[in-house]
Amino acid sequence: MVVSTINGTSPLSHSNGTTIPLSTFSCNSFVNVEKGDPVAFRPYWEKVRDECTVEIKGDEWMSYLGDTNNLCWYMVPQMRDAILRLHNVVGNAVTKDKFLVLGTGSSQLFQALLYALSPSESSHRPINVVAAAPYYSEYKDATDILQSRLFQWTGDAALYDKDEPYIEVVTSPNNPDGTLRVPVVNSGVEGKIIYDLAYYWPQYTPITDQLDHDVMVFTFSKCTGHAGSRIGWAFVKDIEVAKKMIRFVQLNSIGVSRESQIRAAKMIGVICDGYKNLKSIESDHLFFDYSKRLMKERWEKFKGAIEKSKVFTLTKYPTSYCHFNKDLFEQYPAFAWLKCLEGIKDGESYLEKLKIRTRGGGRFGVDAKYVRVSMIGTEDEFIELCTRLSNAKRE
């Protein structure tokens, strides 16, 4: 089953009309598409870097406090206003009559929600936490690492049949397979739902609805690509849930970096200003137009590479009308979800032999013949990934 690959000496052409440029990678180096580091959008931010400059003087933003008139007291007004403006521009979430809770990335908010949604009685059994497989690989570890008496990871939501309280995490579009999700638990007990909407942005999927759920979590990382800022937010309908989340963040990190908030607010402002001045700005300077075009081009090239290799199959996505872009298009997820064809039992190990690092299906609660591949890395990584996949062959 060992397969070798070499860098091409000329651009690769595929049957679907796409062409893969020459790679700059050494054939002995690994291509790491295991991680979900969203640096693909860096070229856009390089174009507008001067518009995004933030100056913070030595005596500014020293306090823990952001806005003492807000329930989320560590959130600065600029961050709150930017988030609300962004959702108003994109139209992907109903924000009215919701409490906005800020976190140090959506990872912190996930744990804050587990705490906030768990029964408070000390004598109660831990509430079960579930998600439909394939589920995001970090949910289990993020739940288990706290070793809490309040909640416990229970696995696949589709298999959950206990008449006990539960929290179901619904990621839509889903990580790893990009599919649109709804709750699936079939139980006599009413559960609590966390909607993880990290990828519900118009570069990844058509914005088909303005979602209105009791708990909705978003992240700055996957929206703009600024993962290092560690900014996430949640819209929460129940004030008591919001209060408990804020208490968790207070005990965990005493709020969220104010420098990160100011930078994030500036980036969001640049995005929104572009769509406000739609008639006077080129499409390359419209962030979601640029990033959607990039994702579309990558997916077309990637499909060509997969078709040529005849080693994997890809998830197929429907075409839908996007209310933001005002057109029909299919999804361009942040990750590709591959299934090995007959004869290959472990997709991660197979690709490791091609010096491609991925994340195997076992981490997502499914068979090892599945594997997740990041589509949001650097351009050089992506070109080399497609080159090696194009040269892959089954023995």
Coordinates of N, CA, C and O in Angstrom, one line a residue, residues 1 6 59 72 91 111 123 144 153 159 187 210 284-285 288-289 317 328 347 365:
M1 N 0.8 -1.2 0.0 CA 0.0 0.0 0.0 C 0.9 1.3 0.0 O 0.4 2.4 0.0
I6 N 6.3 12.5 -6.3 CA 7.3 13.5 -6.6 C 6.7 14.8 -7.0 O 5.6 14.8 -7.6
D59 N -0.9 53.9 28.4 CA -1.8 54.1 29.5 C -3.3 53.7 29.2 O -4.2 53.9 30.0
C72 N -22.1 41.7 30.3 CA -20.8 41.2 30.0 C -19.8 42.3 30.2 O -19.3 43.0 29.3
G91 N -26.4 38.9 8.0 CA -27.8 38.4 8.1 C -27.8 37.0 8.5 O -28.8 36.2 8.0
Q111 N -16.9 25.5 27.0 CA -16.8 25.0 28.4 C -17.7 25.9 29.3 O -18.3 25.3 30.3
S123 N -26.3 17.1 44.1 CA -26.7 15.6 44.2 C -27.1 15.0 42.9 O -27.2 13.8 42.7
D144 N -14.0 16.3 28.8 CA -13.3 15.4 29.7 C -12.2 16.0 30.6 O -12.0 15.7 31.7
W153 N -18.9 13.5 28.9 CA -19.0 13.2 27.5 C -19.6 11.8 27.3 O -19.2 10.8 27.9
L159 N -27.0 8.0 18.7 CA -27.1 6.7 19.4 C -27.6 6.9 20.8 O -27.8 5.9 21.6
S187 N -35.1 11.3 22.5 CA -35.2 11.0 23.9 C -36.5 11.5 24.5 O -37.1 12.5 24.0
Q210 N -31.7 33.4 8.6 CA -31.2 34.2 9.8 C -31.5 33.4 11.0 O -32.7 33.4 11.4
D284 N -12.3 42.8 -4.9 CA -11.2 42.2 -4.2 C -11.0 42.8 -2.8 O -10.3 42.3 -2.0
H285 N -11.6 44.0 -2.6 CA -11.5 44.6 -1.3 C -12.7 44.3 -0.4 O -12.8 44.9 0.7
F288 N -15.7 39.1 2.2 CA -16.5 37.8 1.9 C -16.5 37.5 0.5 O -16.5 36.3 0.1
D289 N -16.5 38.5 -0.4 CA -16.3 38.2 -1.9 C -15.0 37.5 -2.2 O -14.9 36.5 -2.9
Y317 N -22.2 18.3 -1.8 CA -23.0 19.4 -1.1 C -24.0 20.0 -2.0 O -23.8 20.1 -3.2
L328 N -27.0 31.7 -6.2 CA -27.0 30.2 -5.9 C -25.5 29.7 -6.0 O -24.8 30.0 -6.9
G347 N -7.2 5.9 6.5 CA -6.9 7.1 5.6 C -5.7 7.9 6.1 O -4.9 8.4 5.4
G365 N -15.1 10.2 16.0 CA -16.1 9.2 16.4 C -16.6 8.3 15.3 O -17.7 7.7 15.4

